[in-house]
Coordinates of C-alpha atoms in Angstrom, one line a residue:
M1242 CA 0.1 71.2 194.1
K1243 CA 3.9 71.2 194.1
K1244 CA 6.0 72.5 191.2
I1245 CA 7.5 69.8 189.0
A1246 CA 10.7 69.8 186.9
V1247 CA 10.6 67.4 183.9
V1248 CA 14.0 66.4 182.7
G1249 CA 13.9 65.4 179.0
A1250 CA 11.7 66.6 176.2
G1251 CA 11.4 63.3 174.3
I1252 CA 8.2 61.3 174.1
S1253 CA 7.9 60.5 177.8
G1254 CA 8.8 64.0 179.0
L1255 CA 6.4 65.7 176.6
S1256 CA 3.6 63.2 177.5
M1257 CA 4.1 63.9 181.2
A1258 CA 3.9 67.6 180.5
N1259 CA 0.7 67.1 178.5
Y1260 CA -1.0 65.2 181.4
L1261 CA 0.3 67.8 183.9
E1262 CA -1.1 70.5 181.7
K1263 CA -4.5 68.8 181.7
H1264 CA -4.6 69.0 185.5
K1265 CA -3.2 72.5 185.6
I1266 CA -0.1 71.4 187.6
D1267 CA 2.9 73.8 187.5
Y1268 CA 5.9 72.4 185.7
H1269 CA 9.0 73.2 183.6
I1270 CA 10.8 71.0 181.1
Y1271 CA 14.6 71.0 180.8
E1272 CA 16.2 69.4 177.7
R1273 CA 19.9 69.1 177.1
R1274 CA 19.7 69.0 173.3
K1275 CA 18.6 71.6 170.8
K1276 CA 15.0 71.5 169.7
E1277 CA 15.9 70.5 166.2
D1278 CA 18.0 67.5 167.5
L1279 CA 14.9 65.7 168.8
A1280 CA 13.6 64.6 165.4
G1281 CA 14.6 60.9 165.3
H1282 CA 12.8 58.3 163.1
G1283 CA 9.5 56.5 164.0
F1284 CA 7.4 54.3 166.1
L1285 CA 4.8 51.5 166.1
I1286 CA 2.0 52.3 168.6
P1287 CA -0.5 49.5 169.4
Q1288 CA -4.2 50.3 170.1
E1289 CA -3.7 50.7 173.9
G1290 CA -1.1 53.4 173.3
M1291 CA -3.4 55.2 170.9
D1292 CA -6.1 55.3 173.5
Y1293 CA -3.7 57.2 175.8
L1294 CA -2.6 59.5 173.0
Y1295 CA -6.2 60.4 172.2
Q1296 CA -6.5 61.9 175.7
I1297 CA -3.9 64.5 175.0
I1298 CA -3.8 64.9 171.1
D1299 CA -6.9 65.4 168.9
S1300 CA -7.5 62.1 167.1
E1301 CA -8.1 63.7 163.7
L1302 CA -4.9 65.7 163.9
L1303 CA -3.0 62.6 165.0
L1304 CA -4.4 60.6 162.0
Q1305 CA -3.1 63.3 159.6
H1306 CA 0.5 62.6 160.6
G1307 CA 0.6 58.8 160.6
N1308 CA -0.9 55.6 159.3
F1309 CA -2.8 52.6 160.6
L1310 CA -1.2 49.3 159.4
K1311 CA -3.5 46.6 158.2
K1312 CA -1.5 43.4 158.6
Y1313 CA 1.9 42.1 159.5
I1314 CA 3.6 40.0 156.7
Q1315 CA 6.6 37.9 157.5
Y1316 CA 8.8 37.1 154.5
S1317 CA 11.9 35.1 153.9
H1318 CA 14.8 37.3 152.7
T1319 CA 14.0 36.3 149.1
G1320 CA 10.4 37.4 149.4
K1321 CA 8.5 34.1 150.1
I1322 CA 5.5 34.8 152.5
L1323 CA 6.0 32.9 155.7
A1324 CA 3.1 34.2 157.7
E1325 CA 0.4 36.9 157.7
K1326 CA -1.5 38.3 160.7
E1327 CA -4.1 41.1 160.9
L1328 CA -3.1 44.0 163.0
N1329 CA -5.6 45.5 165.5
N1330 CA -5.2 49.3 165.0
V1331 CA -1.4 49.5 165.1
F1332 CA -0.3 53.0 164.2
A1333 CA 3.0 54.0 162.5
I1334 CA 4.2 57.6 163.0
S1335 CA 7.5 59.4 162.6
R1336 CA 9.2 60.6 165.8
H1337 CA 9.4 64.1 164.4
S1338 CA 5.6 64.2 163.9
L1339 CA 4.8 62.8 167.3
I1340 CA 7.3 65.2 169.1
N1341 CA 5.7 68.2 167.3
L1342 CA 2.2 67.1 168.2
L1343 CA 3.0 66.6 171.8
A1344 CA 4.9 69.9 172.0
Q1345 CA 2.1 72.0 170.5
N1346 CA 0.2 71.9 173.8
I1347 CA 3.2 73.2 175.7
A1348 CA 3.8 77.0 176.0
P1349 CA 7.3 77.8 174.7
E1350 CA 8.3 79.4 178.0
K1351 CA 7.8 76.1 179.8
I1352 CA 10.6 74.4 177.9
T1353 CA 14.3 75.3 178.2
Y1354 CA 16.5 73.7 175.5
E1355 CA 20.3 73.2 175.8
E1356 CA 20.2 72.9 179.5
T1357 CA 21.9 70.0 181.2
I1358 CA 20.7 69.0 184.6
I1359 CA 23.5 67.8 186.9
P1360 CA 23.2 65.7 190.0
D1361 CA 25.2 67.2 192.9
E1362 CA 27.1 64.2 194.4
Q1363 CA 28.0 66.3 197.5
Q1364 CA 24.3 66.9 198.2
G1365 CA 23.0 63.3 197.8
G1366 CA 22.2 63.7 194.1
K1367 CA 20.2 66.9 194.4
L1368 CA 19.6 68.2 190.9
K1369 CA 21.1 71.5 189.7
L1370 CA 21.2 73.5 186.5
S1371 CA 24.4 73.6 184.5
D1372 CA 25.4 76.9 186.2
G1373 CA 25.3 75.2 189.6
T1374 CA 22.0 76.8 190.8
D1375 CA 19.3 74.5 192.3
I1376 CA 16.3 73.6 190.2
D1377 CA 13.2 75.5 191.2
A1378 CA 11.0 72.5 191.8
D1379 CA 9.7 70.2 194.6
I1380 CA 9.6 67.1 192.4
A1381 CA 11.8 66.0 189.5
V1382 CA 10.4 63.7 186.9
I1383 CA 13.3 62.2 185.0
S1384 CA 12.8 61.1 181.3
D1385 CA 16.3 61.4 180.0
G1386 CA 16.5 58.1 178.1
S1387 CA 17.7 54.6 178.6
R1388 CA 21.2 55.6 179.6
S1389 CA 20.0 58.2 182.1
R1390 CA 22.9 59.9 183.8
I1391 CA 20.7 60.9 186.7
R1392 CA 19.5 57.3 187.2
R1393 CA 23.1 56.1 187.2
S1394 CA 24.1 58.8 189.7
L1395 CA 21.3 57.8 192.1
F1396 CA 21.7 54.0 191.7
K1397 CA 25.4 53.5 191.4
N1398 CA 25.2 49.7 191.6
E1399 CA 23.1 49.3 188.5
T1400 CA 24.4 47.1 185.7
M1401 CA 23.7 48.0 182.1
R1402 CA 24.6 45.6 179.3
T1403 CA 24.7 45.8 175.6
V1404 CA 22.1 43.6 173.8
R1405 CA 23.1 41.2 171.1
E1406 CA 21.2 43.3 168.5
S1407 CA 21.8 46.6 166.8
E1408 CA 19.5 48.5 164.5
V1409 CA 19.9 50.8 161.5
V1410 CA 16.8 53.1 161.2
N1411 CA 16.0 55.5 158.3
I1412 CA 13.2 57.2 156.5
I1413 CA 12.8 57.5 152.7
Q1414 CA 10.5 59.8 150.9
N1415 CA 9.6 58.1 147.6
K1416 CA 6.0 57.8 146.4
E1417 CA 6.7 54.9 144.1
I1418 CA 8.1 52.8 146.9
A1419 CA 5.4 54.0 149.3
D1420 CA 2.7 52.9 146.8
S1421 CA 4.3 49.4 146.5
V1422 CA 4.2 48.9 150.2
E1423 CA 0.5 49.6 150.8
N1424 CA -0.5 49.8 154.5
D1425 CA 1.2 46.7 155.7
F1426 CA 4.0 46.0 158.2
M1427 CA 6.5 44.0 156.1
K1428 CA 9.5 42.2 157.6
F1429 CA 12.1 40.1 155.8
H1430 CA 14.1 37.5 157.7
H1431 CA 17.4 35.8 156.7
E1432 CA 17.2 32.0 156.9
D1433 CA 20.2 31.8 159.1
G1434 CA 18.7 34.2 161.7
G1435 CA 20.1 37.4 163.2
L1436 CA 19.3 39.6 160.3
T1437 CA 16.0 41.3 159.4
F1438 CA 14.7 44.2 157.3
G1439 CA 11.4 45.9 158.3
I1440 CA 9.3 48.3 156.3
L1441 CA 6.5 50.6 157.6
K1442 CA 4.5 53.1 155.6
L1443 CA 4.1 56.4 157.4
S1444 CA 2.3 58.4 154.7
D1445 CA 1.5 58.4 150.9
D1446 CA 5.1 59.2 150.1
T1447 CA 7.1 58.3 153.2
V1448 CA 8.4 54.9 154.4
L1449 CA 10.3 54.1 157.5
W1450 CA 12.7 51.2 157.3
Y1451 CA 14.9 49.5 159.8
S1452 CA 17.3 46.6 159.9
Q1453 CA 18.1 44.5 162.9
F1454 CA 21.6 42.9 163.1
D1455 CA 23.0 40.2 165.4
N1456 CA 26.0 42.4 166.3
Q1457 CA 28.2 39.3 167.0
K1458 CA 27.8 38.1 163.4
Y1459 CA 27.7 41.5 161.6
M1460 CA 30.2 44.2 162.3
I1461 CA 27.6 47.0 161.9
N1462 CA 28.8 48.8 165.0
E1463 CA 32.1 49.4 163.3
C1464 CA 30.5 51.4 160.5
S1465 CA 30.7 55.1 160.2
V1466 CA 27.8 57.0 158.6
E1467 CA 29.9 57.5 155.6
N1468 CA 30.4 53.8 154.8
L1469 CA 27.1 52.5 156.3
K1470 CA 25.3 52.6 153.0
K1471 CA 28.0 50.6 151.3
Y1472 CA 27.9 48.0 154.0
M1473 CA 24.1 47.8 153.9
V1474 CA 24.1 47.4 150.1
D1475 CA 26.6 44.6 150.4
V1476 CA 24.8 42.7 153.1
F1477 CA 21.3 43.0 151.5
K1478 CA 22.3 42.7 147.8
N1479 CA 20.7 39.3 147.2
W1480 CA 17.5 40.0 149.1
H1481 CA 14.0 40.6 147.6
P1482 CA 14.5 43.5 145.1
L1483 CA 12.5 45.9 147.2
V1484 CA 15.0 45.8 150.0
P1485 CA 18.2 46.8 148.1
E1486 CA 16.1 49.4 146.2
I1487 CA 15.1 51.1 149.4
I1488 CA 18.7 51.0 150.7
Q1489 CA 20.1 52.4 147.5
K1490 CA 17.6 55.2 147.1
S1491 CA 17.7 56.4 150.7
H1492 CA 19.7 59.4 151.9
Y1493 CA 21.9 58.7 154.9
N1494 CA 22.4 62.2 156.4
N1495 CA 19.9 61.4 159.2
V1496 CA 20.3 57.7 159.5
H1497 CA 20.3 56.3 163.0
L1498 CA 22.6 53.5 164.1
W1499 CA 21.2 52.3 167.4
N1500 CA 23.1 50.2 169.9
V1501 CA 20.7 48.7 172.3
Y1502 CA 21.2 48.5 176.1
E1503 CA 19.2 47.0 178.9
L1504 CA 19.4 46.9 182.7
E1505 CA 20.2 43.6 184.2
E1506 CA 17.7 44.4 186.9
L1507 CA 15.3 47.3 187.3
N1508 CA 16.0 49.9 189.9
P1509 CA 13.3 51.4 192.1
F1510 CA 11.4 53.9 190.0
Y1511 CA 12.0 56.7 192.5
K1512 CA 14.3 58.0 195.2
N1513 CA 13.5 60.9 197.5
N1514 CA 11.8 63.5 195.4
V1515 CA 13.1 62.1 192.1
V1516 CA 11.0 59.8 190.0
F1517 CA 11.7 58.1 186.6
I1518 CA 9.5 57.4 183.7
G1519 CA 9.8 55.9 180.2
D1520 CA 13.2 54.5 179.1
A1521 CA 14.9 56.3 182.1
A1522 CA 13.0 54.0 184.4
H1523 CA 12.9 50.9 182.3
P1524 CA 14.8 50.6 179.0
L1525 CA 12.8 48.2 176.7
I1526 CA 14.5 46.5 173.8
P1527 CA 12.9 47.4 170.5
F1528 CA 11.4 44.0 169.8
T1529 CA 8.6 44.8 172.2
S1530 CA 7.3 47.9 170.2
Q1531 CA 6.1 49.1 173.6
G1532 CA 8.3 52.1 174.2
V1533 CA 5.8 54.8 173.4
T1534 CA 2.9 53.1 175.0
S1535 CA 4.8 52.4 178.2
A1536 CA 5.9 56.1 178.3
L1537 CA 2.3 57.2 177.9
K1538 CA 1.1 54.9 180.6
D1539 CA 3.9 55.9 183.0
S1540 CA 3.0 59.6 182.5
F1541 CA -0.8 59.0 182.9
S1542 CA -0.3 56.8 186.0
L1543 CA 2.2 59.1 187.7
T1544 CA 0.1 62.2 187.1
K1545 CA -3.0 60.4 188.4
Y1546 CA -1.4 59.6 191.7
L1547 CA 0.2 63.0 192.1
V1548 CA -3.3 64.5 191.8
E1549 CA -4.9 61.9 194.1
E1550 CA -2.3 61.7 196.9
E1551 CA -1.1 64.5 199.2
N1552 CA 2.0 62.6 200.1
T1553 CA 4.6 62.5 197.3
E1554 CA 6.2 59.2 198.4
T1555 CA 2.8 57.5 198.5
A1556 CA 2.1 58.8 195.0
F1557 CA 5.5 57.5 193.8
N1558 CA 5.0 54.1 195.5
K1559 CA 1.5 53.6 193.9
Y1560 CA 2.9 54.5 190.5
E1561 CA 5.7 52.0 190.8
T1562 CA 3.4 49.3 192.2
E1563 CA 1.0 49.8 189.2
R1564 CA 3.6 50.0 186.4
K1565 CA 6.5 47.7 187.4
P1566 CA 4.7 44.3 186.9
E1567 CA 3.7 45.2 183.3
I1568 CA 7.2 46.5 182.5
E1569 CA 8.7 43.3 183.8
F1570 CA 6.3 41.3 181.6
H1571 CA 7.5 43.3 178.5
I1572 CA 11.1 42.9 179.4
R1573 CA 10.6 39.1 179.5
N1574 CA 8.8 39.2 176.2
G1575 CA 11.5 41.3 174.7
R1576 CA 14.2 38.8 175.7
T1577 CA 12.1 36.0 174.3
L1578 CA 11.7 37.8 171.0
L1579 CA 15.5 38.5 170.9
K1580 CA 16.3 34.8 171.3
Q1581 CA 13.9 34.0 168.5
F1582 CA 15.6 36.6 166.3
L1583 CA 19.0 35.0 166.8
L1584 CA 17.8 31.5 165.8
P1585 CA 17.8 30.1 162.2
L1586 CA 14.4 30.7 160.6
H1587 CA 13.4 27.1 160.7
Q1588 CA 13.9 27.0 164.5
Q1589 CA 11.9 30.1 165.2
T1590 CA 8.4 29.8 166.6
K1591 CA 5.8 30.3 163.8
N1592 CA 3.6 33.4 163.6
I1593 CA 5.4 35.5 166.2
L1594 CA 4.2 39.1 166.0
P1595 CA 7.1 41.6 166.7
I1596 CA 5.0 43.4 169.3
S1597 CA 4.7 42.5 173.0
Y1598 CA 1.1 42.3 174.2
K1599 CA 0.1 41.8 177.8

């Protein structure tokens, strides 16, 4: 089997490494950031994603680091219950925990941090280390995120656009608040549309919260980290008391302000000996809650065909043929959910679950 370079040590890159490890395929991971910069916030993972995770992480260990949510409850911004729906084994986990669990199966010498991989424009995009030397690999699996520099260098005609939604994501450790949340996915919606506040319980004392903004109505993108809390307090001051309480009691040193991007059209998932997985292949807007599951399925599928097929291009083609239709389905669903989010509450379709299911 050929040697593989994996570019990016996020969820998709580490998932790929775990599947390669299972099949004893030689690989090395290159990550441009420091190890401690990979923490992030958290995820929702539907049952299908959990089934793939159980193949590479011990289920008991996984359950020690996250929480299954019982039901989704949709509220008005003042706290009136608008809809309830049972959740089928939807798991909430912090990104920090999931990264650590995926990394524990990878020998430290197989990951190089603070190493930026550079496409060499003079050699048709051939990948090099930051010192100009060639990567020692026959295949490059690219998992460097939704704004992948390597993808943009290989597909120069792609068009990325900003989405009319931005998110603020944070985690609060507070047992009193965690006790009040129970094991439900709570989401508060403003009656005019374009503004929500979601709450997920990660553990007995830890809650992940996020707010989604119509960035044409709310100037959230102009906020610095320093004045973000003040802006959030002002926007949500008249909401159900739990919401401003969480905002007030949270620390903002690790808050994440997320500007969302999407590709107008998907590129091919591979070119020559370079293949893309996860957000690098197909950015999904957050309304789908399918980012982790899609990354896991990409990694599983690509590894399967690399094992089964002697010809690399055949393996890449089968991987793309298998995965692209499902990704296009989730992209359409995500755009539908975005349109719903922007509508006034009374115009939104009832009982829409903020997860894209195929």
